[in-house]
XYZ file of N, CA and C in Angstrom:
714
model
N 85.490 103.116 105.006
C 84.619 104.277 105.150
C 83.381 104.081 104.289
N 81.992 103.913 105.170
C 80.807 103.817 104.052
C 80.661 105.332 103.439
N 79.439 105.371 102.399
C 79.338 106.197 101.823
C 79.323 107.791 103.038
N 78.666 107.540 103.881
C 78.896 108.727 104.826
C 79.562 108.975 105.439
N 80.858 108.376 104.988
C 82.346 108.148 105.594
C 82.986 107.983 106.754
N 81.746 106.640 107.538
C 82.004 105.927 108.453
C 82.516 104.808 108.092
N 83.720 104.623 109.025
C 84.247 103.018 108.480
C 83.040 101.636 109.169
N 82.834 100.982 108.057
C 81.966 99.841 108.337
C 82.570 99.555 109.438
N 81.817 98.715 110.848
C 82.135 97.960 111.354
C 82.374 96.353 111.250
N 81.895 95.993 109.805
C 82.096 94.794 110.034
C 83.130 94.494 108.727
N 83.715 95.194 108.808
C 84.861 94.928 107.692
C 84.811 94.519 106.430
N 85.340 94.012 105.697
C 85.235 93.915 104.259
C 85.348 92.139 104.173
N 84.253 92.038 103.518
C 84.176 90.498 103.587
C 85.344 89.992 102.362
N 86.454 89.077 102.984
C 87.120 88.677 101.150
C 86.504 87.618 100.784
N 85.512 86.808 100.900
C 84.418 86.167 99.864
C 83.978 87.266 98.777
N 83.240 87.844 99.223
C 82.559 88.762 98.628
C 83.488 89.540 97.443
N 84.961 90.532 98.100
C 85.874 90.882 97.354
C 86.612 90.101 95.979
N 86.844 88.907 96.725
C 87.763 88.240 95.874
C 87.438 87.223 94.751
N 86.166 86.172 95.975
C 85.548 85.274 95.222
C 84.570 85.486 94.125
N 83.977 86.635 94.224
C 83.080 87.192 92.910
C 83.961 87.918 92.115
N 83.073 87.830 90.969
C 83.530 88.260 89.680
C 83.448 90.036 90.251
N 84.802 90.663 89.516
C 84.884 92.062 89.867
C 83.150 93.070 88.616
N 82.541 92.634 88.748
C 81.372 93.181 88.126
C 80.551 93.678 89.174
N 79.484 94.772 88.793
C 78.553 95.733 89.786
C 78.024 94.638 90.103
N 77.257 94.751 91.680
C 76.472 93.736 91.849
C 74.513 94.615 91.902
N 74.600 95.633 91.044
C 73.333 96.106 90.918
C 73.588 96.920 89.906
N 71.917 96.981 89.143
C 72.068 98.254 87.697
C 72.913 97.778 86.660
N 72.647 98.213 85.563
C 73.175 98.425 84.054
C 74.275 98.263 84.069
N 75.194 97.866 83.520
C 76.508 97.777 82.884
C 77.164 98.882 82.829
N 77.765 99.037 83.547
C 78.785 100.386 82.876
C 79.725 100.461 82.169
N 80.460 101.489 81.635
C 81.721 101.669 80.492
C 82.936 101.486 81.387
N 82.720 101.092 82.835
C 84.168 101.216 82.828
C 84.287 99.970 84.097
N 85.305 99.517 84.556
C 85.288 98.496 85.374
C 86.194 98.584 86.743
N 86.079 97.463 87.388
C 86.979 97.580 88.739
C 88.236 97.755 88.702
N 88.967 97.375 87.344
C 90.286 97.730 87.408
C 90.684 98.845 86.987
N 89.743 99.647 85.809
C 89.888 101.124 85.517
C 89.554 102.076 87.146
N 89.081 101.803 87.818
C 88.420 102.047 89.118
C 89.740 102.316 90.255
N 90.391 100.927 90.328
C 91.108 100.602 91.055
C 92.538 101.370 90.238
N 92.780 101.880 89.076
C 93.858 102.065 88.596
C 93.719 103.542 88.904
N 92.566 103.852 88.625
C 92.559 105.409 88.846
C 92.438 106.286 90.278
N 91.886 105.032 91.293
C 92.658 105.563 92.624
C 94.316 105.666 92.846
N 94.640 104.711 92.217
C 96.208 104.409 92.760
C 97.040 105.711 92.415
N 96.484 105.967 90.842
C 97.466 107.410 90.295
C 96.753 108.681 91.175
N 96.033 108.774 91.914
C 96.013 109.642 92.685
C 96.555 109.435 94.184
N 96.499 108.214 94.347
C 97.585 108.248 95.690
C 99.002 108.563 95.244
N 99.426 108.151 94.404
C 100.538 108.234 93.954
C 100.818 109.408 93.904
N 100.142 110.399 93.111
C 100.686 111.716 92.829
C 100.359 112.785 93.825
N 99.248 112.597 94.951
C 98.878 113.308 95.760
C 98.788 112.745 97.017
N 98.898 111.610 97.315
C 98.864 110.862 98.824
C 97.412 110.760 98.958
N 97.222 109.705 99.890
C 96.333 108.362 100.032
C 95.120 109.609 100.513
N 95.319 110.653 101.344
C 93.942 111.529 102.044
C 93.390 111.834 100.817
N 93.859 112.408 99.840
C 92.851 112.638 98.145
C 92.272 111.693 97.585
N 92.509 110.545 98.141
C 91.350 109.840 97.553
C 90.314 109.369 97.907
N 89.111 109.831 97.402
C 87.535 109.768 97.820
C 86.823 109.319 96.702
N 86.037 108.969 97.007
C 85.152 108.248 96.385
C 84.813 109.218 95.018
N 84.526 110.433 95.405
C 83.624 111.207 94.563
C 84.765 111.706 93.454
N 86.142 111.618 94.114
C 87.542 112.480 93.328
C 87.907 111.083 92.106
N 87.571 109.819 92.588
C 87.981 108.569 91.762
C 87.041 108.618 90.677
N 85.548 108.817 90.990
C 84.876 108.491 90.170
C 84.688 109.853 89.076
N 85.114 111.010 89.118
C 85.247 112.037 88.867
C 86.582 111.629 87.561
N 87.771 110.528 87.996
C 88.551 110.385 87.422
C 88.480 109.464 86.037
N 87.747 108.406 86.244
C 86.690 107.459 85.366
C 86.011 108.153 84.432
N 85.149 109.309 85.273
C 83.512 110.322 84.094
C 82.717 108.992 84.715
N 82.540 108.884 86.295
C 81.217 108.230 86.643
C 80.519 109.357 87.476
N 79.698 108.468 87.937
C 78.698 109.205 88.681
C 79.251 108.443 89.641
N 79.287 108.981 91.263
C 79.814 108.408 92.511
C 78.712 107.641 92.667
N 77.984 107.656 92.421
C 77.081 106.331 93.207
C 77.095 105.150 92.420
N 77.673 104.955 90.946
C 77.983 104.167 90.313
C 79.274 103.497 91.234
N 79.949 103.955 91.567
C 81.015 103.296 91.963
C 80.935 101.923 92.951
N 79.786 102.663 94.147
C 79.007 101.832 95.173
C 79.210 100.630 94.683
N 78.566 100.048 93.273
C 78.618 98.696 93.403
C 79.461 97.792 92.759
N 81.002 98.325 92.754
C 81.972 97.616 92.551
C 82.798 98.044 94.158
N 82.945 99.141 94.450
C 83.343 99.483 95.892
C 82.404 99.939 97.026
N 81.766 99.106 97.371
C 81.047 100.082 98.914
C 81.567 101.084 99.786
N 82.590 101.058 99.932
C 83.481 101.746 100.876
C 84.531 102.013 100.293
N 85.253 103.182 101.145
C 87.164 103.705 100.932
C 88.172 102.047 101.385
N 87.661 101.621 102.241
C 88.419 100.179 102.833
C 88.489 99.128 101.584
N 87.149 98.964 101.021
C 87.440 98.575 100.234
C 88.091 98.481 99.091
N 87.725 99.630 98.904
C 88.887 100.165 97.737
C 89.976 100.434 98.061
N 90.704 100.717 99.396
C 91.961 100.396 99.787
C 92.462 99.080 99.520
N 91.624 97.694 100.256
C 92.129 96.516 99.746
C 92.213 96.173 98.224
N 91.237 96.805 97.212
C 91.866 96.667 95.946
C 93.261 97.537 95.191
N 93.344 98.656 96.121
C 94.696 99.285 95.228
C 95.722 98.592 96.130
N 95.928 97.943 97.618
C 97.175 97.378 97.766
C 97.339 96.058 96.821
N 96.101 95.155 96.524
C 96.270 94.223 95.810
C 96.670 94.427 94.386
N 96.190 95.482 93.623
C 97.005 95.884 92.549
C 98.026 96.045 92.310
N 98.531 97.169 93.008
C 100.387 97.272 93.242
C 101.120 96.113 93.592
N 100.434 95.775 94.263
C 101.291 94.139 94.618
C 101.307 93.296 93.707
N 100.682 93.115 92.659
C 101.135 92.728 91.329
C 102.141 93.335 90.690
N 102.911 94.521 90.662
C 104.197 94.488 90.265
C 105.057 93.948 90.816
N 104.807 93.097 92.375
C 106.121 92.005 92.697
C 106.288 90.622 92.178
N 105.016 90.460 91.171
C 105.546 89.349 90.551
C 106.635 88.845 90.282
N 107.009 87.539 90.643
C 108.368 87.140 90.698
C 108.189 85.893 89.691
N 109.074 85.955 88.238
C 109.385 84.741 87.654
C 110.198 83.720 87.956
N 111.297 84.292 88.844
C 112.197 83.227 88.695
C 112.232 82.211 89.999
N 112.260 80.970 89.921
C 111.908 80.070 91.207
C 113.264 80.755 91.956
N 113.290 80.013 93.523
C 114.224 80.224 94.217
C 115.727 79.252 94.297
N 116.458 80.568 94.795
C 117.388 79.551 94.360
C 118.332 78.593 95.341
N 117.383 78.457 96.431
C 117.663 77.431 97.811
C 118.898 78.659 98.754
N 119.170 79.082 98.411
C 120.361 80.371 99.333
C 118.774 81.281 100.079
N 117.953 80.639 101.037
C 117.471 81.092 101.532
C 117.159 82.805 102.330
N 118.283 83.007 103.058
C 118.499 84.071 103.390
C 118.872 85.072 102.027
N 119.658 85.022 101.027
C 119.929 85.999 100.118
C 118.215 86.009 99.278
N 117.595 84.990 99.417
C 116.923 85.429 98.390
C 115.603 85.774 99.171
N 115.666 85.941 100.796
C 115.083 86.634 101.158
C 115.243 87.929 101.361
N 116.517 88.241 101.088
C 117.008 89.585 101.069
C 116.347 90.650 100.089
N 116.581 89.334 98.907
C 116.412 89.977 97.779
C 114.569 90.082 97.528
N 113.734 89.595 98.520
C 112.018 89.713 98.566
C 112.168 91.232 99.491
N 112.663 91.515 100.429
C 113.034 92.887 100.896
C 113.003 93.838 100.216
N 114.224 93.827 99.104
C 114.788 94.859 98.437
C 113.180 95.499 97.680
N 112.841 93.974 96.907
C 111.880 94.410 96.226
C 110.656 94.855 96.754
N 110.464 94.586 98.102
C 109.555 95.379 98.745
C 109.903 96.848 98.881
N 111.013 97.092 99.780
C 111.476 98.861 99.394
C 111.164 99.100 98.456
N 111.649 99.207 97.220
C 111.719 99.755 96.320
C 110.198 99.736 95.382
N 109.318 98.662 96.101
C 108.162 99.012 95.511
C 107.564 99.745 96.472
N 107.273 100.201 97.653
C 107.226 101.410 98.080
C 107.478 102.409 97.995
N 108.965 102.513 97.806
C 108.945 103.555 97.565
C 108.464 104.437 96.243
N 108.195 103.471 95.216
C 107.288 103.880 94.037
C 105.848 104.032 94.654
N 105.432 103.632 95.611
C 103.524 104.152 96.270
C 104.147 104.684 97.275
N 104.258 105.886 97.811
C 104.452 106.257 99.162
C 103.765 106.245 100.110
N 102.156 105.819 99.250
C 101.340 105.331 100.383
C 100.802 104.664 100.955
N 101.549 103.076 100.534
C 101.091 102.074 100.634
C 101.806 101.727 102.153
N 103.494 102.092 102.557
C 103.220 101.512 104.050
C 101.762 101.992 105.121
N 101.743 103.234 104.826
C 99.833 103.412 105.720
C 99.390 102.715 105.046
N 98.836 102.033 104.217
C 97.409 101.308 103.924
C 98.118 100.446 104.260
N 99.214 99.608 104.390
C 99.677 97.910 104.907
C 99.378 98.215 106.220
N 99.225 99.257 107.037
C 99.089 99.313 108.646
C 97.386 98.839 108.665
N 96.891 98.721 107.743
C 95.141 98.389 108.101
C 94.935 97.563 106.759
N 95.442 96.791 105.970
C 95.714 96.140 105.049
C 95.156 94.628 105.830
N 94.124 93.870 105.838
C 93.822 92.713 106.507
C 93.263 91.586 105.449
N 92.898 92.025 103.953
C 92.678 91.020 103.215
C 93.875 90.686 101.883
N 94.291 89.443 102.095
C 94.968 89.409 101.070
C 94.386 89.175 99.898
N 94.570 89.511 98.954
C 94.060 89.262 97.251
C 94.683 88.633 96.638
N 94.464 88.366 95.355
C 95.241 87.162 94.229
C 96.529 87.792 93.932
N 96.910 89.014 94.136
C 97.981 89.351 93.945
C 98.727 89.226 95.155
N 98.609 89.583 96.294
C 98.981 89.041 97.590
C 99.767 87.713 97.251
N 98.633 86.975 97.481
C 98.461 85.684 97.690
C 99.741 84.948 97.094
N 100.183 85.470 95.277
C 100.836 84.797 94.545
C 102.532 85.463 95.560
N 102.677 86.764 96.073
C 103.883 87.054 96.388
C 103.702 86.260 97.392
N 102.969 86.245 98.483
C 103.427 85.135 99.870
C 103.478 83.499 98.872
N 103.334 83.003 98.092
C 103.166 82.136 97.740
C 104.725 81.552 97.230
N 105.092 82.927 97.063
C 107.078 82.840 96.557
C 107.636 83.201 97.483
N 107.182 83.952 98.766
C 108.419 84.035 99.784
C 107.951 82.436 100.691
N 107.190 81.819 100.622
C 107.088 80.424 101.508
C 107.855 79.567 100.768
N 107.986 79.521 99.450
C 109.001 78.822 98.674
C 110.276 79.422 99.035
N 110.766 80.424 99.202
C 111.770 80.795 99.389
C 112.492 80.303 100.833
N 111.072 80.165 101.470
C 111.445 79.925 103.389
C 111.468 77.920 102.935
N 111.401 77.747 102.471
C 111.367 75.885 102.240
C 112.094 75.365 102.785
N 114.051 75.679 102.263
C 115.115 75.022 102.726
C 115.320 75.137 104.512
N 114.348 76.261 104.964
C 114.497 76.233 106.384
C 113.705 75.311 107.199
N 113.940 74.877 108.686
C 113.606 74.119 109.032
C 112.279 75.020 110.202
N 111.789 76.125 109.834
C 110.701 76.210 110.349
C 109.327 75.618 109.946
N 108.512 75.571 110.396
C 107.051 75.250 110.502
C 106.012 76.309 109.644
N 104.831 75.922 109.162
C 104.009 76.755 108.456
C 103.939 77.995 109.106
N 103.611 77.914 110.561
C 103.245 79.050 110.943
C 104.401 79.775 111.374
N 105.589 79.882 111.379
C 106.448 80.417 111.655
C 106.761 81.072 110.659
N 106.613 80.832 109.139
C 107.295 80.710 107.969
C 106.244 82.266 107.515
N 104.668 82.140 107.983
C 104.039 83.203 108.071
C 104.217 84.195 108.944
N 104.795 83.775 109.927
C 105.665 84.919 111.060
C 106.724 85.809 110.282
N 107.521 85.046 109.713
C 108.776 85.787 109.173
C 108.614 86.913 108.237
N 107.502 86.208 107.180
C 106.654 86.997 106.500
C 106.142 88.308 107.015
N 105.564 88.115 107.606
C 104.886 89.484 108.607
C 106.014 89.968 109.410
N 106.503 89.872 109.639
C 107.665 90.560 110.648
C 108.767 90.729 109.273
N 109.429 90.408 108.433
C 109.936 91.329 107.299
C 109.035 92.143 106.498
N 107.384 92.242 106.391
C 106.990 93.306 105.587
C 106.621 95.048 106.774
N 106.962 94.139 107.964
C 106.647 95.188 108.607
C 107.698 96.296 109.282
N 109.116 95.134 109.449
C 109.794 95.890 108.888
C 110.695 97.085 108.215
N 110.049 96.240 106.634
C 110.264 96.841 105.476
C 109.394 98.307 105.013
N 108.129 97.961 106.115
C 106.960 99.456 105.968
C 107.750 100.239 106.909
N 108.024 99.803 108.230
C 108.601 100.698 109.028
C 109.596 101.449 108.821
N 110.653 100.639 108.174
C 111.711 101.287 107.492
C 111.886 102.483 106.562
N 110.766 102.009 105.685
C 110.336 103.131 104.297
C 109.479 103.863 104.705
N 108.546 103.742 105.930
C 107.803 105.208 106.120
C 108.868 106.048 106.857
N 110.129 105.681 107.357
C 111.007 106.576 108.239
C 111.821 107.067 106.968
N 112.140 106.254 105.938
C 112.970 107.241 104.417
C 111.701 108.324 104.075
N 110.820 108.104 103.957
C 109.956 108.987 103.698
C 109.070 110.478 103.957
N 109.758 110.016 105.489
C 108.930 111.114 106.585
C 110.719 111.628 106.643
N 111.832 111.270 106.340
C 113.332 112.048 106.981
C 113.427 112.680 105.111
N 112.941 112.310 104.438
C 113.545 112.582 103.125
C 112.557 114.085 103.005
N 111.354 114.098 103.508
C 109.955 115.007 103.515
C 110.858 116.099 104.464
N 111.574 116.073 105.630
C 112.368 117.085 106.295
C 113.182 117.979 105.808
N 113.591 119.165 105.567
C 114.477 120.111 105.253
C 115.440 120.209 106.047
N 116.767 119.257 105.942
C 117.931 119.355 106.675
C 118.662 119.870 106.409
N 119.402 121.710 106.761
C 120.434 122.179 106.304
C 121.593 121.485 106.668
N 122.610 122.119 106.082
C 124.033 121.858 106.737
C 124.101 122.433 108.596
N 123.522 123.414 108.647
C 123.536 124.197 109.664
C 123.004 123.141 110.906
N 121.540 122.949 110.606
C 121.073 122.348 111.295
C 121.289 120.771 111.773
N 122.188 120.446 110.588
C 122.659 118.680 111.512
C 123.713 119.031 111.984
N 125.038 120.461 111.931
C 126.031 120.264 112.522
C 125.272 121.018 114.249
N 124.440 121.588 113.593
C 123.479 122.319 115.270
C 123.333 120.947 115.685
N 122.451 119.882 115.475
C 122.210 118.485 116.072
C 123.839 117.808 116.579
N 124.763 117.878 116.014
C 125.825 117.475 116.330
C 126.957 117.362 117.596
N 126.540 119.072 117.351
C 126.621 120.032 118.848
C 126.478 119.571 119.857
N 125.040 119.116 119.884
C 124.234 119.256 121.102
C 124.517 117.930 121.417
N 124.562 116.633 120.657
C 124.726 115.149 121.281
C 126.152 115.433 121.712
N 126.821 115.836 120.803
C 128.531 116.031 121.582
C 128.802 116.478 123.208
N 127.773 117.791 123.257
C 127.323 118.363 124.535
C 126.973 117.012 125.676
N 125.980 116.621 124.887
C 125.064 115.654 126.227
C 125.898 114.400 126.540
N 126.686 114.179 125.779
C 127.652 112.839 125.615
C 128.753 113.041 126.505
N 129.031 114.549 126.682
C 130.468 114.734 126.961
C 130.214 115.067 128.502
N 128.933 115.162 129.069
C 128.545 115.616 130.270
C 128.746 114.840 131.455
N 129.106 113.647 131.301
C 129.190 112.411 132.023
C 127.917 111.275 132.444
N 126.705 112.182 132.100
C 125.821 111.616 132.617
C 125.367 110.416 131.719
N 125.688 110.243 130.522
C 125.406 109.131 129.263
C 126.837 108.321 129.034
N 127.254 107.912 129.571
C 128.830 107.228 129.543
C 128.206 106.049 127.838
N 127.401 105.672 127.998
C 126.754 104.696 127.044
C 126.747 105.076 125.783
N 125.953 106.156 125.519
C 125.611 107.486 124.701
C 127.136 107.642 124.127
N 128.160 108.180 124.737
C 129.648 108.832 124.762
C 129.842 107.109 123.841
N 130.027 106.750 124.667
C 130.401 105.031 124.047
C 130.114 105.175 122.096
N 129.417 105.292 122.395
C 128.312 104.737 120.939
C 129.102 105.976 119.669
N 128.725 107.348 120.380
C 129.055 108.154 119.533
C 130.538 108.160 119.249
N 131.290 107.661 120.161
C 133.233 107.327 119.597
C 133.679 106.476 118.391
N 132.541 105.913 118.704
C 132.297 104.567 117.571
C 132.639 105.254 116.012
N 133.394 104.928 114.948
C 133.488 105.227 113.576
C 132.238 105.430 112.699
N 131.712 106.388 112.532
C 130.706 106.718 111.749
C 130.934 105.784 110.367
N 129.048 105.789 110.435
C 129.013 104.742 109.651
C 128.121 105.296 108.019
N 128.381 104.827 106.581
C 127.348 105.751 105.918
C 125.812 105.432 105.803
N 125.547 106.798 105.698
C 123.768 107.273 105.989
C 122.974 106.867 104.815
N 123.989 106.822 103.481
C 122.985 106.891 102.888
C 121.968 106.047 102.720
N 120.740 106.393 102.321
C 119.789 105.299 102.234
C 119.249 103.977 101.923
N 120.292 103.409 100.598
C 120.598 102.103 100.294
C 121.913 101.191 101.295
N 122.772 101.730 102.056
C 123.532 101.121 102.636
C 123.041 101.157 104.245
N 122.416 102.003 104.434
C 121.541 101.859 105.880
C 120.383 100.638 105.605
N 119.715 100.399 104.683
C 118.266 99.635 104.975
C 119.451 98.305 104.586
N 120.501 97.769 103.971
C 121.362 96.809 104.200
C 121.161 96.264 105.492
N 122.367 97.235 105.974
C 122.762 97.040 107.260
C 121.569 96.652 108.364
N 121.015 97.227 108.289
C 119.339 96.779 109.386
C 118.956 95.421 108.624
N 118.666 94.876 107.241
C 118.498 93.544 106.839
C 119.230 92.655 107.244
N 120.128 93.349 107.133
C 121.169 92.048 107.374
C 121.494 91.843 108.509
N 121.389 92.475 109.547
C 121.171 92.006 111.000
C 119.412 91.540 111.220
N 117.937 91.559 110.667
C 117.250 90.896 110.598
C 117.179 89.642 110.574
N 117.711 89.369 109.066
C 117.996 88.330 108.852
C 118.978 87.186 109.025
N 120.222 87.888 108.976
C 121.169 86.919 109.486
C 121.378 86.238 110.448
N 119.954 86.764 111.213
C 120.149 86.457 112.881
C 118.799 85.441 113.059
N 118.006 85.302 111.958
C 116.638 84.861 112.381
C 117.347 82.983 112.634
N 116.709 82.608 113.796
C 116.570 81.313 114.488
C 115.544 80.454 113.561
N 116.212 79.768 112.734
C 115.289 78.617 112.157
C 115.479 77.046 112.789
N 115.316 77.080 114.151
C 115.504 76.154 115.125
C 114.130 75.091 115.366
């Protein structure tokens, strides 16, 4: 979004982002910098979700003047690609891999959930998320080590990548948007009802099938398992 809060059409250059030094590229020096900038959007996504943050509410958060901001961020996009690249520095990973491929891709998963679910608003910004940054860069840099012992190809190895973070967004914006719902008791045994109803009608023999089946548990750490582990256990490294 440029300053008149049209999104640029020509996107955010990552030369420009990444390869220059995070300093204004016009005017005086200021007291405060791209990462005080970039830190003080994030605690407002964080505490209020990603629509509160504007240009004028960030720089308000600093003690700048919004047009100071311009020349470390031109745009909201931009400054989107710097707060996903920030947060994504808490997935720093020390420890090399430990060749058990699949578990310790499991375990690049987990730590994706769970760092979502600390930003709740980062699966939307990964849906328009197109430049990776140095923080990026270093986590894909440990899940391709992790993909090594397999016998896929570079570009496949970036497939897997993208198809587990997406996923892992899809997954956690659905904990997020069911956890945001007010489910009485009333109302899931009302939902209960009614599939029992439609199941028992003859017309879903499939449906009937499924629901005979032994209930399985909901809760939220043993459900995003179960969906990994049929992801993964199944991926073709052929």
């Amino acid at each position: 979004m440029s300053r008149d809060g049209r999104s640029g059409a020509e996107g955010v250059d990552p030369q420009e982002l990444w390869l220059r030094p995070g300093e204004p590229r016009r005017g005086r020096r200021p007291s405060f910098s791209r990462e005080a900038i970039t830190a003080a959007a994030v605690a407002l996504a964080d505490a209020h979700g990603l629509e509160v943050v504007t240009m004028r509410r960030v720089a308000a958060e600093v003690g700048a003047g919004v047009m100071s901001l311009y020349s470390y961020a031109p745009d909201k996009d931009t400054l989107l690609e710097l707060m996903v690249d920030h947060v994504t520095g808490e997935l720093a990973v020390t420890d090399p891999p430990s060749g058990d491929w699949r578990a310790d891709l499991k375990a690049v998963a987990r730590l994706q959930r769970a760092h979502m679910l600390r930003h709740p608003w980062l699966p939307a910004a990964l849906l328009t998320h197109r430049v990776p940054g140095p923080n990026t860069l270093a986590f894909l840099e440990h899940v391709l080590a992790v993909l090594r012992p397999t016998r896929l190809d570079g570009a496949a190895k970036l497939e897997v990548f993208a198809q587990l973070t997406a996923f892992v967004t899809g997954h956690v914006s659905h904990e997020i948007a069911q956890a945001a719902v007010s489910r009485s008791p009333e109302r899931t045994a009302a939902e209960g009802r009614y599939l029992a109803a439609v199941a028992g009608d003859g017309s879903h023999p499939e449906l009937a099938e499924a629901l005979s089946a032994p209930r399985r548990p909901l809760a939220p750490d043993a459900t995003f398992t179960r969906f990994l582990n049929r992801l993964i256990d199944g991926l073709d490294t052929g």
